[in-house]
XYZ file of C-alpha atoms in Angstrom:
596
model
C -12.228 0.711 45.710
C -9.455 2.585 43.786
C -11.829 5.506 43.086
C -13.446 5.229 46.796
C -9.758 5.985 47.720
C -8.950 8.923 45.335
C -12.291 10.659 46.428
C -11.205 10.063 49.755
C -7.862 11.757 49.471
C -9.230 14.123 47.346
C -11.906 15.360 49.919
C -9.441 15.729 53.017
C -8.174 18.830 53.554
C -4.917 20.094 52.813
C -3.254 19.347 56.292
C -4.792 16.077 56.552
C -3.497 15.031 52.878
C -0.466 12.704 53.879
C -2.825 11.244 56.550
C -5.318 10.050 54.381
C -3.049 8.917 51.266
C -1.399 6.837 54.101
C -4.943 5.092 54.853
C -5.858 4.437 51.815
C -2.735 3.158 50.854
C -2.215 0.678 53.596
C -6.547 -0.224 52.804
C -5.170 -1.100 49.402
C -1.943 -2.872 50.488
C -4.404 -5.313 52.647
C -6.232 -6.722 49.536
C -3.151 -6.628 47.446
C -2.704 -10.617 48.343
C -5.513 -10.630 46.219
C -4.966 -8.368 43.460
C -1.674 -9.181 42.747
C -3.399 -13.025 41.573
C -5.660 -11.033 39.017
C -2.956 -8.838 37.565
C -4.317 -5.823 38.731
C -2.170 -4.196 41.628
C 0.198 -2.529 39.209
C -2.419 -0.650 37.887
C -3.349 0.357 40.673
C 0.115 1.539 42.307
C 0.600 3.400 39.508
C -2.375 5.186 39.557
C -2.078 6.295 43.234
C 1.768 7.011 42.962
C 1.465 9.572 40.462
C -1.165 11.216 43.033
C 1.481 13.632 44.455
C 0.831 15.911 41.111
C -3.168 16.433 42.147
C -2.706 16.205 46.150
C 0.786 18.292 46.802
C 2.647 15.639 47.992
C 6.092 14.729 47.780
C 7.778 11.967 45.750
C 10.088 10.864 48.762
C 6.374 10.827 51.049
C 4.817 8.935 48.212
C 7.821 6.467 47.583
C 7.815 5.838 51.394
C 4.314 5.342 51.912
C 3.875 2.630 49.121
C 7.334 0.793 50.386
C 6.161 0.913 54.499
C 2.836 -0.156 53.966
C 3.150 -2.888 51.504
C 6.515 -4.486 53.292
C 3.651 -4.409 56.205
C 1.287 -6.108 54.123
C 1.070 -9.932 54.026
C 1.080 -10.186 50.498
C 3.648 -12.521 50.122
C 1.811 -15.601 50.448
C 3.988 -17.405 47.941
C 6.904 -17.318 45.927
C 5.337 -16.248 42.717
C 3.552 -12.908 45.269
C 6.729 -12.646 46.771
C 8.451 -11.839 42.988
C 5.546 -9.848 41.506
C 5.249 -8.029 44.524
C 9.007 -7.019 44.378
C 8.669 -5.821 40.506
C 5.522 -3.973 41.375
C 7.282 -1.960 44.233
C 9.891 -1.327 41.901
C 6.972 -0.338 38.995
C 5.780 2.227 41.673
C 8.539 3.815 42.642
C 10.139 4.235 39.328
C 6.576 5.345 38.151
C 6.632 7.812 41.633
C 9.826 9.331 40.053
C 10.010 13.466 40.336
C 8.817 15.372 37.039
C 12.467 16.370 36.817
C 13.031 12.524 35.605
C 9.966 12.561 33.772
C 9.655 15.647 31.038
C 6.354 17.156 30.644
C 5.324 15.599 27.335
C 6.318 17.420 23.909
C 3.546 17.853 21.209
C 3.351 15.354 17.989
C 3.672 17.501 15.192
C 2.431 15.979 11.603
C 5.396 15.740 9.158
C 3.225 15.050 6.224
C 5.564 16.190 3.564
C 3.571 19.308 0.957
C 2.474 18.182 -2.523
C 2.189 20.172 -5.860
C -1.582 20.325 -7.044
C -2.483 18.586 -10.296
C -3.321 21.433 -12.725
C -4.965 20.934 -15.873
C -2.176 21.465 -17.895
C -0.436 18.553 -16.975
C -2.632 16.426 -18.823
C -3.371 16.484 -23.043
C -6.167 18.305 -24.231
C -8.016 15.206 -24.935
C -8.359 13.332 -21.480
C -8.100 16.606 -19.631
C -11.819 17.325 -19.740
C -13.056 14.174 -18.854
C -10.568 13.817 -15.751
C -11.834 17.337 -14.139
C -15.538 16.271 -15.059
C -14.785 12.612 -12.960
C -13.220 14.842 -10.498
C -16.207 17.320 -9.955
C -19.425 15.013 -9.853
C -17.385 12.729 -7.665
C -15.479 15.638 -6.001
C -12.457 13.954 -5.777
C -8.876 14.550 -6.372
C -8.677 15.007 -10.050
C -5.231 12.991 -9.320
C -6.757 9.854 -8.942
C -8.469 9.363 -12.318
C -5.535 11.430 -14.090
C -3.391 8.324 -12.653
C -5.667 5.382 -13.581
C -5.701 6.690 -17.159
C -2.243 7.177 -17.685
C -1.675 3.556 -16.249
C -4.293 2.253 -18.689
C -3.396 4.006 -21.550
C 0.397 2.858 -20.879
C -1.359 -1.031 -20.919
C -3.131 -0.396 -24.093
C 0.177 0.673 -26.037
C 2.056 -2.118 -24.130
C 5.584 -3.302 -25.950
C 3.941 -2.548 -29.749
C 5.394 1.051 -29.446
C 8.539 2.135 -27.296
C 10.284 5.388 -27.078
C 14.618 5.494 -27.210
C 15.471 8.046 -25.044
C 18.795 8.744 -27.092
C 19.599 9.156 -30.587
C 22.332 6.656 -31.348
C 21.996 4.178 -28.434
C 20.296 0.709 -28.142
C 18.507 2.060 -24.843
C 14.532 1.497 -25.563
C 12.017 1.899 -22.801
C 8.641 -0.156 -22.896
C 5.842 2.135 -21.018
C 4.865 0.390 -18.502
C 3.788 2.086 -15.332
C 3.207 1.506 -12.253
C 0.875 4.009 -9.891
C -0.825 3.857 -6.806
C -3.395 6.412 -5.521
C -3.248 6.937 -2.190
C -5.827 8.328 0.373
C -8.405 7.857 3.603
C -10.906 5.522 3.121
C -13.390 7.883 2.181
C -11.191 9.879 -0.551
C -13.426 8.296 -3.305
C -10.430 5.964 -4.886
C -12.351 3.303 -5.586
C -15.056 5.903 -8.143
C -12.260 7.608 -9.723
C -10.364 4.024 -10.100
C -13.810 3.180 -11.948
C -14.688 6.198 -14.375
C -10.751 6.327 -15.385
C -10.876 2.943 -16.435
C -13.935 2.270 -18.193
C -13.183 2.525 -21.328
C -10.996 -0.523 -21.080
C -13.154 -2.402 -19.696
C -15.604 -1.359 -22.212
C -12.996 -2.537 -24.905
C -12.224 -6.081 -22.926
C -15.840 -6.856 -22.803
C -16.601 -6.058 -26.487
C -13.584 -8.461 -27.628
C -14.847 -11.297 -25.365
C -18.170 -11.804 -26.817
C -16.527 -11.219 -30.055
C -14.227 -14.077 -28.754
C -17.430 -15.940 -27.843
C -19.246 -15.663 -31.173
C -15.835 -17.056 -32.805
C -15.535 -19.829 -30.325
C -18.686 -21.017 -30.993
C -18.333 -21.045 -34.469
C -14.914 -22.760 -34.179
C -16.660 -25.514 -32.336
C -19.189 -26.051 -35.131
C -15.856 -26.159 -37.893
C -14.379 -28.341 -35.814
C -17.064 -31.006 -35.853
C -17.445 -30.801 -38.785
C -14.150 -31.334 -40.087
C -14.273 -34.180 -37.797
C -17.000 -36.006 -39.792
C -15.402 -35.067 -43.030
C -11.957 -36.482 -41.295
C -14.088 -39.697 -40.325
C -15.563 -40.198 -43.946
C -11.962 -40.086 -45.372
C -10.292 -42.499 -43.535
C -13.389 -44.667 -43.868
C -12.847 -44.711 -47.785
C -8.934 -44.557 -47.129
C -9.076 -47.886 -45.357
C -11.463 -49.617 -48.563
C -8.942 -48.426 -51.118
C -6.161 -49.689 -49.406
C -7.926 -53.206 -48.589
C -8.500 -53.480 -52.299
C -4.585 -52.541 -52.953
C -5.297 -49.066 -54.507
C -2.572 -47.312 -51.926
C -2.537 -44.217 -53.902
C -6.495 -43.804 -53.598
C -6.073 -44.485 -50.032
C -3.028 -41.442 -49.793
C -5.483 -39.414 -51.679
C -8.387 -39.522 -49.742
C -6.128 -38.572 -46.909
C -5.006 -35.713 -48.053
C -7.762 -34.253 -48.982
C -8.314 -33.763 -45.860
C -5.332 -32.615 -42.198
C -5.314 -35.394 -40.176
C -6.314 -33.496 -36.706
C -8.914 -33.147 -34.612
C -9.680 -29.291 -35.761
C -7.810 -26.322 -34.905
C -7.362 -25.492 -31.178
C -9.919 -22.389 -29.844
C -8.276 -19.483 -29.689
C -7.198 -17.898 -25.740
C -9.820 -15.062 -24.818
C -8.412 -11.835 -25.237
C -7.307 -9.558 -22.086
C -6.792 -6.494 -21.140
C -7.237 -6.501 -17.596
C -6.497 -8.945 -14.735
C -7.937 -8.690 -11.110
C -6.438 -11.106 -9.545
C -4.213 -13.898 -10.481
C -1.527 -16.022 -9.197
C 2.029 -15.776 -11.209
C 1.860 -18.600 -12.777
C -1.746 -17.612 -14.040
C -0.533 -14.248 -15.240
C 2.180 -16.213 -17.307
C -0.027 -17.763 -19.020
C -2.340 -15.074 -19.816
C 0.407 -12.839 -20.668
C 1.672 -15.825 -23.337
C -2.009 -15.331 -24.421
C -1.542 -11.647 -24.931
C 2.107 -10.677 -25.139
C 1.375 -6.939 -26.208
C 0.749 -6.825 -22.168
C -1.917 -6.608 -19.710
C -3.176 -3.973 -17.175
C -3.138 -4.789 -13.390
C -6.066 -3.491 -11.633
C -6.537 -4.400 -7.689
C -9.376 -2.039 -5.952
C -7.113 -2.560 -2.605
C -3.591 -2.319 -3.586
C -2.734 -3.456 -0.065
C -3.907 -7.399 -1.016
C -0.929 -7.437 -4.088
C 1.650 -5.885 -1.986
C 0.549 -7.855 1.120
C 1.522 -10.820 -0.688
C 4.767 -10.242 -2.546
C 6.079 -8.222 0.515
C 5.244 -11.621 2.130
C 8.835 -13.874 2.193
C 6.520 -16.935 1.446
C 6.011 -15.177 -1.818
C 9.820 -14.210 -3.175
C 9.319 -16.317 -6.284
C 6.133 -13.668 -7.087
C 7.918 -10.530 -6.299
C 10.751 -11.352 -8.557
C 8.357 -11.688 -11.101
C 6.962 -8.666 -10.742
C 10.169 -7.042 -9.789
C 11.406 -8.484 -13.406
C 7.815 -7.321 -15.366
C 8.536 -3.529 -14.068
C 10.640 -2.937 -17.437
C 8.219 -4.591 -20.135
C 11.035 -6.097 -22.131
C 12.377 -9.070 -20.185
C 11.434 -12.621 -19.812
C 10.692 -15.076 -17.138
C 10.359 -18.636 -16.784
C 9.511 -21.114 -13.800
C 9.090 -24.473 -13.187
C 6.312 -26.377 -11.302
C 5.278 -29.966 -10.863
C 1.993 -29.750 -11.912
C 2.162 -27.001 -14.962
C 5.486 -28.017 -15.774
C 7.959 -25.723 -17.448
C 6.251 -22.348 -18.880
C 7.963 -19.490 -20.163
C 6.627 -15.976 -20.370
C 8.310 -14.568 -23.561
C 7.323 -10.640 -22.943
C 6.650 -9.535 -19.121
C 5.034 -6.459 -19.582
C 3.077 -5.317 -16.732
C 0.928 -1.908 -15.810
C -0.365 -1.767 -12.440
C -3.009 0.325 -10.907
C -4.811 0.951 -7.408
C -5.901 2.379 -4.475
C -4.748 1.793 -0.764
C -4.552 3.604 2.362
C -1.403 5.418 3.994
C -1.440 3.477 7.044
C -1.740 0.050 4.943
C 1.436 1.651 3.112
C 3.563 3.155 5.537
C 4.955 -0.341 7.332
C 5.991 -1.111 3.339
C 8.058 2.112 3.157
C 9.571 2.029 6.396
C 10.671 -1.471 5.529
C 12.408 0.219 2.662
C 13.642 2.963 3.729
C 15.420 0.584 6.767
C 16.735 -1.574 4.383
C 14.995 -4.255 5.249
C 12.956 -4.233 1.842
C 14.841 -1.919 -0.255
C 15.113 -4.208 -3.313
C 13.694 -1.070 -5.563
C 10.156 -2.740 -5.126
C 8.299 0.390 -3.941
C 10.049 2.686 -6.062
C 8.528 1.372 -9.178
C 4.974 2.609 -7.812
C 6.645 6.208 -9.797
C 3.066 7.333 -10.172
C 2.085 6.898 -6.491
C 0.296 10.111 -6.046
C -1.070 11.128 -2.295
C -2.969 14.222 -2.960
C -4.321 16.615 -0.255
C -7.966 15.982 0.825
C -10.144 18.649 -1.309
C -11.011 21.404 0.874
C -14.303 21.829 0.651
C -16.818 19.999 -0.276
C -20.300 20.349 -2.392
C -23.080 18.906 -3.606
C -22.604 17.802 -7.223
C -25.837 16.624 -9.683
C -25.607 17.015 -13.272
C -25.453 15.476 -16.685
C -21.823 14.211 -17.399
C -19.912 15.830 -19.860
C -20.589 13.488 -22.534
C -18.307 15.402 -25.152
C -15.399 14.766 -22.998
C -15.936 11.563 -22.202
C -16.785 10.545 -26.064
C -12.984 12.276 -26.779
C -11.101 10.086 -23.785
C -12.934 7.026 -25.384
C -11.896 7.447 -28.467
C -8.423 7.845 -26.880
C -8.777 4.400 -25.953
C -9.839 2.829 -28.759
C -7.570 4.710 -31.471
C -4.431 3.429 -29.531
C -5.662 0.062 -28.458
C -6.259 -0.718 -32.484
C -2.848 0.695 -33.415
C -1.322 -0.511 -36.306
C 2.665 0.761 -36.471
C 3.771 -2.128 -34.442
C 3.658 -5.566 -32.970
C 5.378 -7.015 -29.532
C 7.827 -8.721 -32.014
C 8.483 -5.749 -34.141
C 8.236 -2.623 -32.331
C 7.526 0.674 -33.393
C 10.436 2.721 -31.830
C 9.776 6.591 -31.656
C 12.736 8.899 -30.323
C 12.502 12.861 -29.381
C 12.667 15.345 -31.977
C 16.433 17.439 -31.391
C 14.789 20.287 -29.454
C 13.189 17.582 -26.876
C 15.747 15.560 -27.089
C 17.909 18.744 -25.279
C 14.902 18.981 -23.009
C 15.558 14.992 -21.406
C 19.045 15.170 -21.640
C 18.976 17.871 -19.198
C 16.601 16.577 -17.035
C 18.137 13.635 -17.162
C 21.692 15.200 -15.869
C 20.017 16.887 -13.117
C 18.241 14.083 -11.511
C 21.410 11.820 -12.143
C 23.796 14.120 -10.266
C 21.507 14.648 -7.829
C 20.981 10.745 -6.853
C 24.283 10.537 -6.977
C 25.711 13.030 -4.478
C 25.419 11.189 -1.714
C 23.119 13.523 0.669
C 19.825 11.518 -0.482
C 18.501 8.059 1.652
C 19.359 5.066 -0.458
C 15.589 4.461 -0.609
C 14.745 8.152 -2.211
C 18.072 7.951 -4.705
C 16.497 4.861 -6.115
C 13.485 6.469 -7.082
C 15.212 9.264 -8.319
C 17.421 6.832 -10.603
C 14.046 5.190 -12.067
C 12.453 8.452 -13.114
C 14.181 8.740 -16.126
C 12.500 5.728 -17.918
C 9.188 7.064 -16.170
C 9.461 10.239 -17.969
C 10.513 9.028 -20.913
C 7.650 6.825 -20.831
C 5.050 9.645 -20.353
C 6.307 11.645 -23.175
C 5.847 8.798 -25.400
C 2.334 8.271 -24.185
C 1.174 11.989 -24.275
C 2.567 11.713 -27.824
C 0.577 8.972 -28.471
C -2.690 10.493 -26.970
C -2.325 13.751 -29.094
C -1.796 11.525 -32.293
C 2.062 11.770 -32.794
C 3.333 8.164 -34.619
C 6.661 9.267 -35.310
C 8.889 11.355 -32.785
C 8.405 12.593 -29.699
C 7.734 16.232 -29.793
C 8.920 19.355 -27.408
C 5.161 19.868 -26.390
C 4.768 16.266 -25.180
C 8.199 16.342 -23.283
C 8.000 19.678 -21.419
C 4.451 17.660 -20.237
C 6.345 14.805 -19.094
C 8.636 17.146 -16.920
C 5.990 18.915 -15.606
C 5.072 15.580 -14.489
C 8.623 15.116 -13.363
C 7.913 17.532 -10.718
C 5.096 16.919 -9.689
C 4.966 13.052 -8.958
C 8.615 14.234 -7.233
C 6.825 16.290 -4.551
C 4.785 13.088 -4.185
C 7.699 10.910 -3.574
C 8.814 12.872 -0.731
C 5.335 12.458 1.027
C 5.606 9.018 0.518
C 9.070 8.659 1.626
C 8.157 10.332 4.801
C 4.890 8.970 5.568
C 6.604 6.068 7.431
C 7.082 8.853 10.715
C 4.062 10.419 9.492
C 1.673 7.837 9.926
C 3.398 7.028 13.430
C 2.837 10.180 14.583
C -1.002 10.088 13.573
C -1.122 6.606 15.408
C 0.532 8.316 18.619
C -2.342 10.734 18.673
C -4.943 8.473 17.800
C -3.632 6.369 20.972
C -3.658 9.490 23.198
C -7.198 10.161 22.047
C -8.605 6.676 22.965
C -6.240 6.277 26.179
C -9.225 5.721 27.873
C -10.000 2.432 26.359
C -6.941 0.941 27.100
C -5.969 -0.724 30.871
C -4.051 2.183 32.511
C -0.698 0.305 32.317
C -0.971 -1.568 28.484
C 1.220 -3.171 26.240
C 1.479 -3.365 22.553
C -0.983 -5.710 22.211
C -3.858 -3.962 24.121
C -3.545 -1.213 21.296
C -3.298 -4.169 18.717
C -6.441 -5.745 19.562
C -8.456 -2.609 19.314
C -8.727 -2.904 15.619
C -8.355 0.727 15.199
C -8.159 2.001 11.810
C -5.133 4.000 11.402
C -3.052 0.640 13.266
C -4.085 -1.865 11.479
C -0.268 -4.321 11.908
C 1.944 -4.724 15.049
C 4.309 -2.205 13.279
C 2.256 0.365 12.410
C 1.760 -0.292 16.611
C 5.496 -0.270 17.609
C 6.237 2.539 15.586
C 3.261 5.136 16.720
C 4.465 3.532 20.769
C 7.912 4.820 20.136
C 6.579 8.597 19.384
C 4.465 8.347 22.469
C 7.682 7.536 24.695
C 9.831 9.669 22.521
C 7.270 12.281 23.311
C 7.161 12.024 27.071
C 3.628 10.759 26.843
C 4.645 6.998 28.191
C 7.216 5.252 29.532
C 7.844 1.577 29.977
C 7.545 0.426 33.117
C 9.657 -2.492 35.037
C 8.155 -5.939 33.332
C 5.920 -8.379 35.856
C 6.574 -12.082 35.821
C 3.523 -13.723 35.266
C 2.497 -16.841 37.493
C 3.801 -19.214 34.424
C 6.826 -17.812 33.943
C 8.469 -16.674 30.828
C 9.457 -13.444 29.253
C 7.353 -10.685 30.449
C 5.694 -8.404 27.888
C 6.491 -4.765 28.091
C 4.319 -2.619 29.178
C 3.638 1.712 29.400
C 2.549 4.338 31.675
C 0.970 7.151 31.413
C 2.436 10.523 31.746
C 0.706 11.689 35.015
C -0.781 14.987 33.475
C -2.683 12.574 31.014
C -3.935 10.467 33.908
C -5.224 13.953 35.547
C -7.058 14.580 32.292
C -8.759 11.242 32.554
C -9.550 11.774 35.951
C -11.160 14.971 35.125
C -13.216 13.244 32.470
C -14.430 10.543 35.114
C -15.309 13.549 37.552
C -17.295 15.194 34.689
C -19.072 12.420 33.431
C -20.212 11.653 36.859
């Protein structure tokens, strides 16, 4: 009926206009008694109150129609009609308001803060080819594997080896890192994750059925020692019933009175997924540290950004540095206390899975430093171009980043109880004190968010922490040279420019929701709420804030405005809903005509 009555406005002539928006106006008004019951009248008052932009007529005509004809209208057959039909009067008038009230909308601009490109080289000579070979069969970012290494690499040295980033003062950093690469679902994360970190992995598995072959062998000692323990006592108990005690005490010492030796823990490198009080134990099990590899980022961070989950994010929170301890309690495990938290983490995730995090920060509402530990979130730029890619890996390269792996993984300087400590040689020691100045004063001065000066404040352990490890990777064991630190600040640089799209993807990705809503108007009711776009599913909203925040562009925008809420029939707060700007309900209508 509604679009019987715009094609019938639409075909009288230009005299006849208020005539015919009259009739079918007052046509309408007659079956509003009905209408109103199935929620659907507003929609449709709005719809033909913003007709004066297509037809030429006036907002005082249209605001007089719609109030003469519906007071005419028995529509009030109860009290709950009489209310809604009030508020939807009032909806269509304030929706019949001149453009002068209503701007024409503004465009959404993208405020997707510019990156610095990954060259070469930032990274040591040997990792570097094997990186750009991941990067070009895959064609990928060559950021994403460059990451994952540098966060495995940081897990293989764990606390054994730590850098002091001055000469004279107790101040030692563990390198642990955190990173987080960041991209559209189809950025190839998950493949870059997966080359970078094979080597590990190759490592891990080779130790376990090592760790197998032992444990069986263990079990076979074990019984045996058993029967030999069994056979002692038997001739321990006949010596002392015939009063020889000291033949009894001998026969029991030759052999420990246990059960055999406990099996040794398997040995880790990697976790996947593990509860805290898990990870305690495993890191007990392996207190040089493990690495923390989640395929979806989003799952960990789900959880400790959870408030059900504080005791877990103060453990992580607390495993950032690699040199602290932790302890907690529970009924069943009882009292277990994790003498070295040292902690890499490394994964992918999404920007629109990370934004409502960051904007949570950057409000206040989580700024407890959480996601500025992720210093090696990197968000590169989608490649270009792209191109087919089949050939023989690089098997040089990838036999020197192996080896990479291994040589530090069996180092030999140090242990998590007595550290090898490294410091810079004078000339880089000039080099970090410098850099270090500069990002201090500049955190400091007061014109930064208190989210962003945080970050800034952690980068100096960060780079510190890189120099050690490019140190490390080109076979340094004793001080930190100027080669390896002018690398690190390189790096300083670069993951800053990456900060700064992170820090601003909160508006960003609100901004690419806006226009994601305006492209799919079409699917939503023509007045909606929140939770019409919510229940879509789509991609790029995926929470009720990412939701809220990409609603507030659109009316910030011009492209919607709320409209007066509706009582429903059971009372209750009413949920807020938007209209359309009327020249996106003329594009709509101009798609209908088309498609028809």
């Amino acid at each position: 009926m509604v679009r019987d009555a715009r094609s019938e406005v639409a075909r009288a002539p230009s005299s006849g206009k208020l005539v015919a928006y009259r009739t079918v106006t007052k046509r309408l008004a007659g079956a509003a008694g009905e209408w109103i019951t199935k929620g659907v009248i507003s929609d449709i008052l709005v719809d033909l109150a913003g007709a004066h932009r297509n037809f030429g007529l006036s907002t005082d005509h249209i605001q007089k129609i719609i109030a003469e004809e519906f007071s005419a209208a028995a529509i009030q057959k109860d009290e709950a009609a009489d209310s809604r039909g009030s508020s939807i009067l009032y909806a269509t008038q304030n929706e019949a308001r001149s453009e002068v009230s209503w701007p024409n909308p503004t465009q959404i601009s993208s405020t997707l803060a510019p990156v610095e490109q990954l060259h070469p080289e930032l990274l040591p000579d040997a990792i570097r080819g094997y990186i750009w070979d991941v990067a070009d069969r895959q064609q990928s970012p060559p950021d994403f594997a460059a990451v994952a290494a540098i966060c495995a690499i940081a897990a293989l040295v764990g606390n054994r080896v730590r850098i002091s980033p001055k000469q004279a003062d107790d101040w030692e950093v563990v390198p642990t890192l955190w990173g987080a690469i960041i991209g559209r679902p189809s950025a190839m994360k998950s493949p870059a994750l997966h080359a970078a970190l094979r080597p590990i992995y190759a490592i891990q598995d080779e130790q376990r059925k090592l760790w197998e072959e032992a444990s069986k062998e263990a079990v076979v000692d074990n019984e045996l020692n058993g029967m030999h323990l069994r056979d002692a006592k038997k001739k321990a108990k006949k010596a002392l019933e015939s009063g020889d005690s000291a033949g009894a005490r001998s026969f029991l010492a030759e052999r420990e009175l246990n059960d055999g030796s406990e099996l040794s823990p398997c040995p880790r490198l990697v976790v996947n997924d593990a509860s805290v009080e898990k990870l305690g134990e495993i890191l007990n099990e392996n207190p040089r540290g493990v690495l923390v590899v989640r395929d979806e980022l989003y799952g960990l961070l789900s959880r400790i950004e959870s408030g059900e989950f504080e005791n877990e994010r103060a453990f992580y929170l607390e495993a950032f540095n690699g040199d602290g301890c932790f302890t907690y309690d529970r009924i069943g495990r009882g009292t277990v206390h994790i003498h070295a938290c040292t902690l890499s983490i490394v994964g992918g995730i999404q920007p629109s899975r990370l934004a409502p995090m960051v904007r949570a920060a950057m409000s206040g509402i989580k700024n407890d430093g959480f996601i500025q530990r992720m210093q090696l979130a990197v968000w590169p730029d989608d490649l270009p171009s792209w191109r087919w890619v089949d050939r023989t890996p690089d098997s040089t390269s990838a036999a020197l980043y192996e080896k990479v792996f291994r040589d530090l993984h069996g180092l030999t300087i140090g242990d998590t109880a007595n550290p090898h400590i490294m410091r810079f040689s004078p000339t880089a020691q000039e080099l970090f004190r410098d850099l270090t100045t500069q990002l201090q004063t500049e955190a400091r001065a007061g014109r930064l968010p208190p989210t962003v000066e945080s970050h800034i404040l952690k980068m100096p352990k960060t780079i510190a922490a890189l120099a050690l490890l490019f140190e490390l990777i080109d076979g340094g064991r004793w001080e930190v040279g100027e080669e390896a630190t002018r690398r690190a600040m390189a790096w300083a640089s670069y993951l800053r420019s990456h900060a700064n799209r992170l820090y601003a993807s909160g508006e960003a990705m609100a901004e690419d929701g806006a226009r994601l809503i305006i492209e799919r108007r079409q699917q939503l009711p023509h007045q909606f709420s929140q939770r019409d776009i919510y229940r879509k599913g789509w991609a790029n909203l995926p929470d009720k804030d990412a939701v809220e925040s990409a609603v507030h562009v659109l009316l910030a925008t011009h492209h919607c405005r709320e409209v007066a809420p509706v009582k429903g029939d059971q009372g209750g707060r009413p949920a807020t809903t938007y209209a359309w700007h009327p020249s996106l309900n003329d594009e709509m209508r101009g798609d209908v005509d088309a498609e028809k």
